[in-house]
mmCIF file with all atom_site columns, C-alpha atoms in Angstrom:
data_model
loop_
_atom_site.group_PDB
_atom_site.id
_atom_site.type_symbol
_atom_site.label_atom_id
_atom_site.label_alt_id
_atom_site.label_comp_id
_atom_site.label_asym_id
_atom_site.label_entity_id
_atom_site.label_seq_id
_atom_site.pdbx_PDB_ins_code
_atom_site.Cartn_x
_atom_site.Cartn_y
_atom_site.Cartn_z
_atom_site.occupancy
_atom_site.B_iso_or_equiv
_atom_site.pdbx_formal_charge
_atom_site.auth_seq_id
_atom_site.auth_comp_id
_atom_site.auth_asym_id
_atom_site.auth_atom_id
_atom_site.pdbx_PDB_model_num
ATOM 1   C CA . UNK A 1 1   ? 0.000  0.000  0.000  1.00 0.00 ? 181 UNK A CA 1
ATOM 2   C CA . UNK A 1 2   ? 1.407  3.410  -0.987 1.00 0.00 ? 182 UNK A CA 1
ATOM 3   C CA . UNK A 1 3   ? 1.262  6.423  1.316  1.00 0.00 ? 183 UNK A CA 1
ATOM 4   C CA . UNK A 1 4   ? -1.345 8.905  0.122  1.00 0.00 ? 184 UNK A CA 1
ATOM 5   C CA . UNK A 1 5   ? -0.052 11.786 2.259  1.00 0.00 ? 185 UNK A CA 1
ATOM 6   C CA . UNK A 1 6   ? 3.104  12.525 4.188  1.00 0.00 ? 186 UNK A CA 1
ATOM 7   C CA . UNK A 1 7   ? 2.745  11.400 7.805  1.00 0.00 ? 187 UNK A CA 1
ATOM 8   C CA . UNK A 1 8   ? 2.776  14.100 10.456 1.00 0.00 ? 188 UNK A CA 1
ATOM 9   C CA . UNK A 1 9   ? 3.403  12.789 13.943 1.00 0.00 ? 189 UNK A CA 1
ATOM 10  C CA . UNK A 1 10  ? 1.802  14.467 16.957 1.00 0.00 ? 190 UNK A CA 1
ATOM 11  C CA . UNK A 1 11  ? 2.312  13.607 20.599 1.00 0.00 ? 191 UNK A CA 1
ATOM 12  C CA . UNK A 1 12  ? 0.770  15.652 23.372 1.00 0.00 ? 192 UNK A CA 1
ATOM 13  C CA . UNK A 1 13  ? 0.447  15.680 27.119 1.00 0.00 ? 193 UNK A CA 1
ATOM 14  C CA . UNK A 1 14  ? -0.912 17.904 29.860 1.00 0.00 ? 194 UNK A CA 1
ATOM 15  C CA . UNK A 1 15  ? 1.763  18.694 32.425 1.00 0.00 ? 195 UNK A CA 1
ATOM 16  C CA . UNK A 1 16  ? 0.571  20.066 35.748 1.00 0.00 ? 196 UNK A CA 1
ATOM 17  C CA . UNK A 1 17  ? 3.130  22.857 35.971 1.00 0.00 ? 197 UNK A CA 1
ATOM 18  C CA . UNK A 1 18  ? 3.092  26.502 34.766 1.00 0.00 ? 198 UNK A CA 1
ATOM 19  C CA . UNK A 1 19  ? 3.957  27.130 31.131 1.00 0.00 ? 199 UNK A CA 1
ATOM 20  C CA . UNK A 1 20  ? 7.197  29.018 31.902 1.00 0.00 ? 200 UNK A CA 1
ATOM 21  C CA . UNK A 1 21  ? 8.537  26.075 33.910 1.00 0.00 ? 201 UNK A CA 1
ATOM 22  C CA . UNK A 1 22  ? 7.600  23.505 31.265 1.00 0.00 ? 202 UNK A CA 1
ATOM 23  C CA . UNK A 1 23  ? 9.065  25.609 28.442 1.00 0.00 ? 203 UNK A CA 1
ATOM 24  C CA . UNK A 1 24  ? 12.330 26.063 30.347 1.00 0.00 ? 204 UNK A CA 1
ATOM 25  C CA . UNK A 1 25  ? 12.599 22.286 30.821 1.00 0.00 ? 205 UNK A CA 1
ATOM 26  C CA . UNK A 1 26  ? 12.865 21.869 27.045 1.00 0.00 ? 206 UNK A CA 1
ATOM 27  C CA . UNK A 1 27  ? 15.353 24.677 26.304 1.00 0.00 ? 207 UNK A CA 1
ATOM 28  C CA . UNK A 1 28  ? 17.675 24.308 29.303 1.00 0.00 ? 208 UNK A CA 1
ATOM 29  C CA . UNK A 1 29  ? 19.842 21.188 29.009 1.00 0.00 ? 209 UNK A CA 1
ATOM 30  C CA . UNK A 1 30  ? 20.469 21.193 32.771 1.00 0.00 ? 210 UNK A CA 1
ATOM 31  C CA . UNK A 1 31  ? 16.805 20.187 33.075 1.00 0.00 ? 211 UNK A CA 1
ATOM 32  C CA . UNK A 1 32  ? 16.293 18.276 29.818 1.00 0.00 ? 212 UNK A CA 1
ATOM 33  C CA . UNK A 1 33  ? 19.178 15.913 30.593 1.00 0.00 ? 213 UNK A CA 1
ATOM 34  C CA . UNK A 1 34  ? 17.224 14.779 33.628 1.00 0.00 ? 214 UNK A CA 1
ATOM 35  C CA . UNK A 1 35  ? 14.479 13.233 31.443 1.00 0.00 ? 215 UNK A CA 1
ATOM 36  C CA . UNK A 1 36  ? 15.700 12.874 27.816 1.00 0.00 ? 216 UNK A CA 1
ATOM 37  C CA . UNK A 1 37  ? 19.232 13.087 26.403 1.00 0.00 ? 217 UNK A CA 1
ATOM 38  C CA . UNK A 1 38  ? 22.305 12.769 28.628 1.00 0.00 ? 218 UNK A CA 1
ATOM 39  C CA . UNK A 1 39  ? 24.464 15.625 27.339 1.00 0.00 ? 219 UNK A CA 1
ATOM 40  C CA . UNK A 1 40  ? 24.039 18.849 25.352 1.00 0.00 ? 220 UNK A CA 1
ATOM 41  C CA . UNK A 1 41  ? 26.332 21.529 23.976 1.00 0.00 ? 221 UNK A CA 1
ATOM 42  C CA . UNK A 1 42  ? 23.990 24.337 25.061 1.00 0.00 ? 222 UNK A CA 1
ATOM 43  C CA . UNK A 1 43  ? 20.593 25.949 25.459 1.00 0.00 ? 223 UNK A CA 1
ATOM 44  C CA . UNK A 1 44  ? 18.180 26.186 22.560 1.00 0.00 ? 224 UNK A CA 1
ATOM 45  C CA . UNK A 1 45  ? 18.459 29.651 21.015 1.00 0.00 ? 225 UNK A CA 1
ATOM 46  C CA . UNK A 1 46  ? 17.319 30.810 17.559 1.00 0.00 ? 226 UNK A CA 1
ATOM 47  C CA . UNK A 1 47  ? 19.952 30.303 14.866 1.00 0.00 ? 227 UNK A CA 1
ATOM 48  C CA . UNK A 1 48  ? 22.130 28.139 17.088 1.00 0.00 ? 228 UNK A CA 1
ATOM 49  C CA . UNK A 1 49  ? 23.250 24.579 16.428 1.00 0.00 ? 229 UNK A CA 1
ATOM 50  C CA . UNK A 1 50  ? 23.531 22.288 19.443 1.00 0.00 ? 230 UNK A CA 1
ATOM 51  C CA . UNK A 1 51  ? 24.455 18.661 19.859 1.00 0.00 ? 231 UNK A CA 1
ATOM 52  C CA . UNK A 1 52  ? 22.430 16.264 21.952 1.00 0.00 ? 232 UNK A CA 1
ATOM 53  C CA . UNK A 1 53  ? 24.046 13.007 23.107 1.00 0.00 ? 233 UNK A CA 1
ATOM 54  C CA . UNK A 1 54  ? 22.503 9.813  24.388 1.00 0.00 ? 234 UNK A CA 1
ATOM 55  C CA . UNK A 1 55  ? 25.727 8.475  25.881 1.00 0.00 ? 235 UNK A CA 1
ATOM 56  C CA . UNK A 1 56  ? 24.257 5.151  26.967 1.00 0.00 ? 236 UNK A CA 1
ATOM 57  C CA . UNK A 1 57  ? 23.550 4.311  23.292 1.00 0.00 ? 237 UNK A CA 1
ATOM 58  C CA . UNK A 1 58  ? 26.604 5.989  21.754 1.00 0.00 ? 238 UNK A CA 1
ATOM 59  C CA . UNK A 1 59  ? 24.432 8.196  19.515 1.00 0.00 ? 239 UNK A CA 1
ATOM 60  C CA . UNK A 1 60  ? 23.982 11.925 19.051 1.00 0.00 ? 240 UNK A CA 1
ATOM 61  C CA . UNK A 1 61  ? 21.956 14.424 17.056 1.00 0.00 ? 241 UNK A CA 1
ATOM 62  C CA . UNK A 1 62  ? 22.940 17.776 15.630 1.00 0.00 ? 242 UNK A CA 1
ATOM 63  C CA . UNK A 1 63  ? 20.048 20.153 16.206 1.00 0.00 ? 243 UNK A CA 1
ATOM 64  C CA . UNK A 1 64  ? 19.490 23.344 14.195 1.00 0.00 ? 244 UNK A CA 1
ATOM 65  C CA . UNK A 1 65  ? 17.327 25.729 16.207 1.00 0.00 ? 245 UNK A CA 1
ATOM 66  C CA . UNK A 1 66  ? 14.994 27.552 13.818 1.00 0.00 ? 246 UNK A CA 1
ATOM 67  C CA . UNK A 1 67  ? 12.729 29.404 16.264 1.00 0.00 ? 247 UNK A CA 1
ATOM 68  C CA . UNK A 1 68  ? 12.222 29.931 19.975 1.00 0.00 ? 248 UNK A CA 1
ATOM 69  C CA . UNK A 1 69  ? 9.198  31.918 21.124 1.00 0.00 ? 249 UNK A CA 1
ATOM 70  C CA . UNK A 1 70  ? 9.374  32.086 24.926 1.00 0.00 ? 250 UNK A CA 1
ATOM 71  C CA . UNK A 1 71  ? 6.668  30.054 26.648 1.00 0.00 ? 251 UNK A CA 1
ATOM 72  C CA . UNK A 1 72  ? 4.943  29.364 23.291 1.00 0.00 ? 252 UNK A CA 1
ATOM 73  C CA . UNK A 1 73  ? 7.001  27.493 20.689 1.00 0.00 ? 253 UNK A CA 1
ATOM 74  C CA . UNK A 1 74  ? 10.273 25.781 19.773 1.00 0.00 ? 254 UNK A CA 1
ATOM 75  C CA . UNK A 1 75  ? 11.122 24.737 16.202 1.00 0.00 ? 255 UNK A CA 1
ATOM 76  C CA . UNK A 1 76  ? 14.160 22.649 15.275 1.00 0.00 ? 256 UNK A CA 1
ATOM 77  C CA . UNK A 1 77  ? 15.484 20.545 12.423 1.00 0.00 ? 257 UNK A CA 1
ATOM 78  C CA . UNK A 1 78  ? 17.502 17.424 13.160 1.00 0.00 ? 258 UNK A CA 1
ATOM 79  C CA . UNK A 1 79  ? 18.560 14.054 11.768 1.00 0.00 ? 259 UNK A CA 1
ATOM 80  C CA . UNK A 1 80  ? 19.907 13.187 8.342  1.00 0.00 ? 260 UNK A CA 1
ATOM 81  C CA . UNK A 1 81  ? 17.966 13.793 6.218  1.00 0.00 ? 261 UNK A CA 1
ATOM 82  C CA . UNK A 1 82  ? 16.478 16.486 8.450  1.00 0.00 ? 262 UNK A CA 1
ATOM 83  C CA . UNK A 1 83  ? 12.959 16.479 9.850  1.00 0.00 ? 263 UNK A CA 1
ATOM 84  C CA . UNK A 1 84  ? 11.185 19.364 11.561 1.00 0.00 ? 264 UNK A CA 1
ATOM 85  C CA . UNK A 1 85  ? 10.166 19.105 15.191 1.00 0.00 ? 265 UNK A CA 1
ATOM 86  C CA . UNK A 1 86  ? 7.926  21.714 16.760 1.00 0.00 ? 266 UNK A CA 1
ATOM 87  C CA . UNK A 1 87  ? 6.911  22.026 20.389 1.00 0.00 ? 267 UNK A CA 1
ATOM 88  C CA . UNK A 1 88  ? 3.953  24.234 21.276 1.00 0.00 ? 268 UNK A CA 1
ATOM 89  C CA . UNK A 1 89  ? 3.128  25.186 24.845 1.00 0.00 ? 269 UNK A CA 1
ATOM 90  C CA . UNK A 1 90  ? -0.368 26.318 25.816 1.00 0.00 ? 270 UNK A CA 1
ATOM 91  C CA . UNK A 1 91  ? -1.185 27.541 29.299 1.00 0.00 ? 271 UNK A CA 1
ATOM 92  C CA . UNK A 1 92  ? -4.301 25.940 30.753 1.00 0.00 ? 272 UNK A CA 1
ATOM 93  C CA . UNK A 1 93  ? -6.226 26.634 33.970 1.00 0.00 ? 273 UNK A CA 1
ATOM 94  C CA . UNK A 1 94  ? -4.791 25.871 37.389 1.00 0.00 ? 274 UNK A CA 1
ATOM 95  C CA . UNK A 1 95  ? -1.145 26.295 36.344 1.00 0.00 ? 275 UNK A CA 1
ATOM 96  C CA . UNK A 1 96  ? -1.116 23.447 33.825 1.00 0.00 ? 276 UNK A CA 1
ATOM 97  C CA . UNK A 1 97  ? 0.449  23.324 30.360 1.00 0.00 ? 277 UNK A CA 1
ATOM 98  C CA . UNK A 1 98  ? -0.476 21.397 27.243 1.00 0.00 ? 278 UNK A CA 1
ATOM 99  C CA . UNK A 1 99  ? 2.643  20.421 25.295 1.00 0.00 ? 279 UNK A CA 1
ATOM 100 C CA . UNK A 1 100 ? 2.198  19.293 21.700 1.00 0.00 ? 280 UNK A CA 1
ATOM 101 C CA . UNK A 1 101 ? 5.169  17.915 19.757 1.00 0.00 ? 281 UNK A CA 1
ATOM 102 C CA . UNK A 1 102 ? 4.818  17.682 15.977 1.00 0.00 ? 282 UNK A CA 1
ATOM 103 C CA . UNK A 1 103 ? 7.395  15.921 13.769 1.00 0.00 ? 283 UNK A CA 1
ATOM 104 C CA . UNK A 1 104 ? 7.242  16.017 9.970  1.00 0.00 ? 284 UNK A CA 1
ATOM 105 C CA . UNK A 1 105 ? 9.355  15.887 6.836  1.00 0.00 ? 285 UNK A CA 1
ATOM 106 C CA . UNK A 1 106 ? 10.202 12.184 6.804  1.00 0.00 ? 286 UNK A CA 1
ATOM 107 C CA . UNK A 1 107 ? 11.802 10.937 3.592  1.00 0.00 ? 287 UNK A CA 1
ATOM 108 C CA . UNK A 1 108 ? 12.654 7.736  1.786  1.00 0.00 ? 288 UNK A CA 1
ATOM 109 C CA . UNK A 1 109 ? 10.574 4.854  0.534  1.00 0.00 ? 289 UNK A CA 1
ATOM 110 C CA . UNK A 1 110 ? 7.056  4.481  1.914  1.00 0.00 ? 290 UNK A CA 1
ATOM 111 C CA . UNK A 1 111 ? 7.996  1.666  4.273  1.00 0.00 ? 291 UNK A CA 1
ATOM 112 C CA . UNK A 1 112 ? 10.930 3.649  5.688  1.00 0.00 ? 292 UNK A CA 1
ATOM 113 C CA . UNK A 1 113 ? 8.776  6.758  6.121  1.00 0.00 ? 293 UNK A CA 1
ATOM 114 C CA . UNK A 1 114 ? 6.143  4.772  8.003  1.00 0.00 ? 294 UNK A CA 1
ATOM 115 C CA . UNK A 1 115 ? 8.821  3.241  10.264 1.00 0.00 ? 295 UNK A CA 1
ATOM 116 C CA . UNK A 1 116 ? 10.329 6.682  10.993 1.00 0.00 ? 296 UNK A CA 1
ATOM 117 C CA . UNK A 1 117 ? 6.904  8.086  11.872 1.00 0.00 ? 297 UNK A CA 1
ATOM 118 C CA . UNK A 1 118 ? 6.070  5.205  14.202 1.00 0.00 ? 298 UNK A CA 1
ATOM 119 C CA . UNK A 1 119 ? 9.469  5.471  15.907 1.00 0.00 ? 299 UNK A CA 1
ATOM 120 C CA . UNK A 1 120 ? 9.028  9.234  16.300 1.00 0.00 ? 300 UNK A CA 1
ATOM 121 C CA . UNK A 1 121 ? 5.572  8.863  17.851 1.00 0.00 ? 301 UNK A CA 1
ATOM 122 C CA . UNK A 1 122 ? 6.833  6.403  20.444 1.00 0.00 ? 302 UNK A CA 1
ATOM 123 C CA . UNK A 1 123 ? 9.948  8.427  21.184 1.00 0.00 ? 303 UNK A CA 1
ATOM 124 C CA . UNK A 1 124 ? 8.201  11.749 21.688 1.00 0.00 ? 304 UNK A CA 1
ATOM 125 C CA . UNK A 1 125 ? 5.482  10.136 23.794 1.00 0.00 ? 305 UNK A CA 1
ATOM 126 C CA . UNK A 1 126 ? 8.220  8.833  26.116 1.00 0.00 ? 306 UNK A CA 1
ATOM 127 C CA . UNK A 1 127 ? 9.881  12.270 26.183 1.00 0.00 ? 307 UNK A CA 1
ATOM 128 C CA . UNK A 1 128 ? 6.617  13.858 27.302 1.00 0.00 ? 308 UNK A CA 1
ATOM 129 C CA . UNK A 1 129 ? 6.050  11.168 29.921 1.00 0.00 ? 309 UNK A CA 1
ATOM 130 C CA . UNK A 1 130 ? 9.581  11.719 31.223 1.00 0.00 ? 310 UNK A CA 1
ATOM 131 C CA . UNK A 1 131 ? 9.057  15.494 31.395 1.00 0.00 ? 311 UNK A CA 1
ATOM 132 C CA . UNK A 1 132 ? 5.761  14.985 33.223 1.00 0.00 ? 312 UNK A CA 1
ATOM 133 C CA . UNK A 1 133 ? 7.323  12.591 35.738 1.00 0.00 ? 313 UNK A CA 1
ATOM 134 C CA . UNK A 1 134 ? 10.170 15.005 36.460 1.00 0.00 ? 314 UNK A CA 1
ATOM 135 C CA . UNK A 1 135 ? 8.197  18.241 36.590 1.00 0.00 ? 315 UNK A CA 1
ATOM 136 C CA . UNK A 1 136 ? 5.176  16.933 38.502 1.00 0.00 ? 316 UNK A CA 1
ATOM 137 C CA . UNK A 1 137 ? 6.830  14.388 40.800 1.00 0.00 ? 317 UNK A CA 1
ATOM 138 C CA . UNK A 1 138 ? 10.599 14.911 40.711 1.00 0.00 ? 318 UNK A CA 1
ATOM 139 C CA . UNK A 1 139 ? 11.114 11.440 39.226 1.00 0.00 ? 319 UNK A CA 1
ATOM 140 C CA . UNK A 1 140 ? 14.187 11.076 36.993 1.00 0.00 ? 320 UNK A CA 1
#
């Protein structure tokens, strides 16, 4: 079966912390390394390239930061060939934040694209669960 449209992956989660705190957790590697990658070359800032390492697996990603809108949005490109990843942060009542991660731009044969999309969905769902565990309960 051929793909009719390019897959766009979305993962989302409500985190029971204020939007500024949740946003900071994704741009400050001192926090992000507590729930996602193990090492980073710096904070996410527009126009900057950073490297994220997962030392336990011996892998890394070069990340091109395209946009950072404080407490609202982060846009990056990563991987080879690159895909776009966007985080949006929406403040909700009672000091909670909805985080939506969208990943798109997968390439290759249909089967490879489908595999990349499925892997991305699982990975970003785990990232959000890790962020929620850390920010709401202090669990690393």
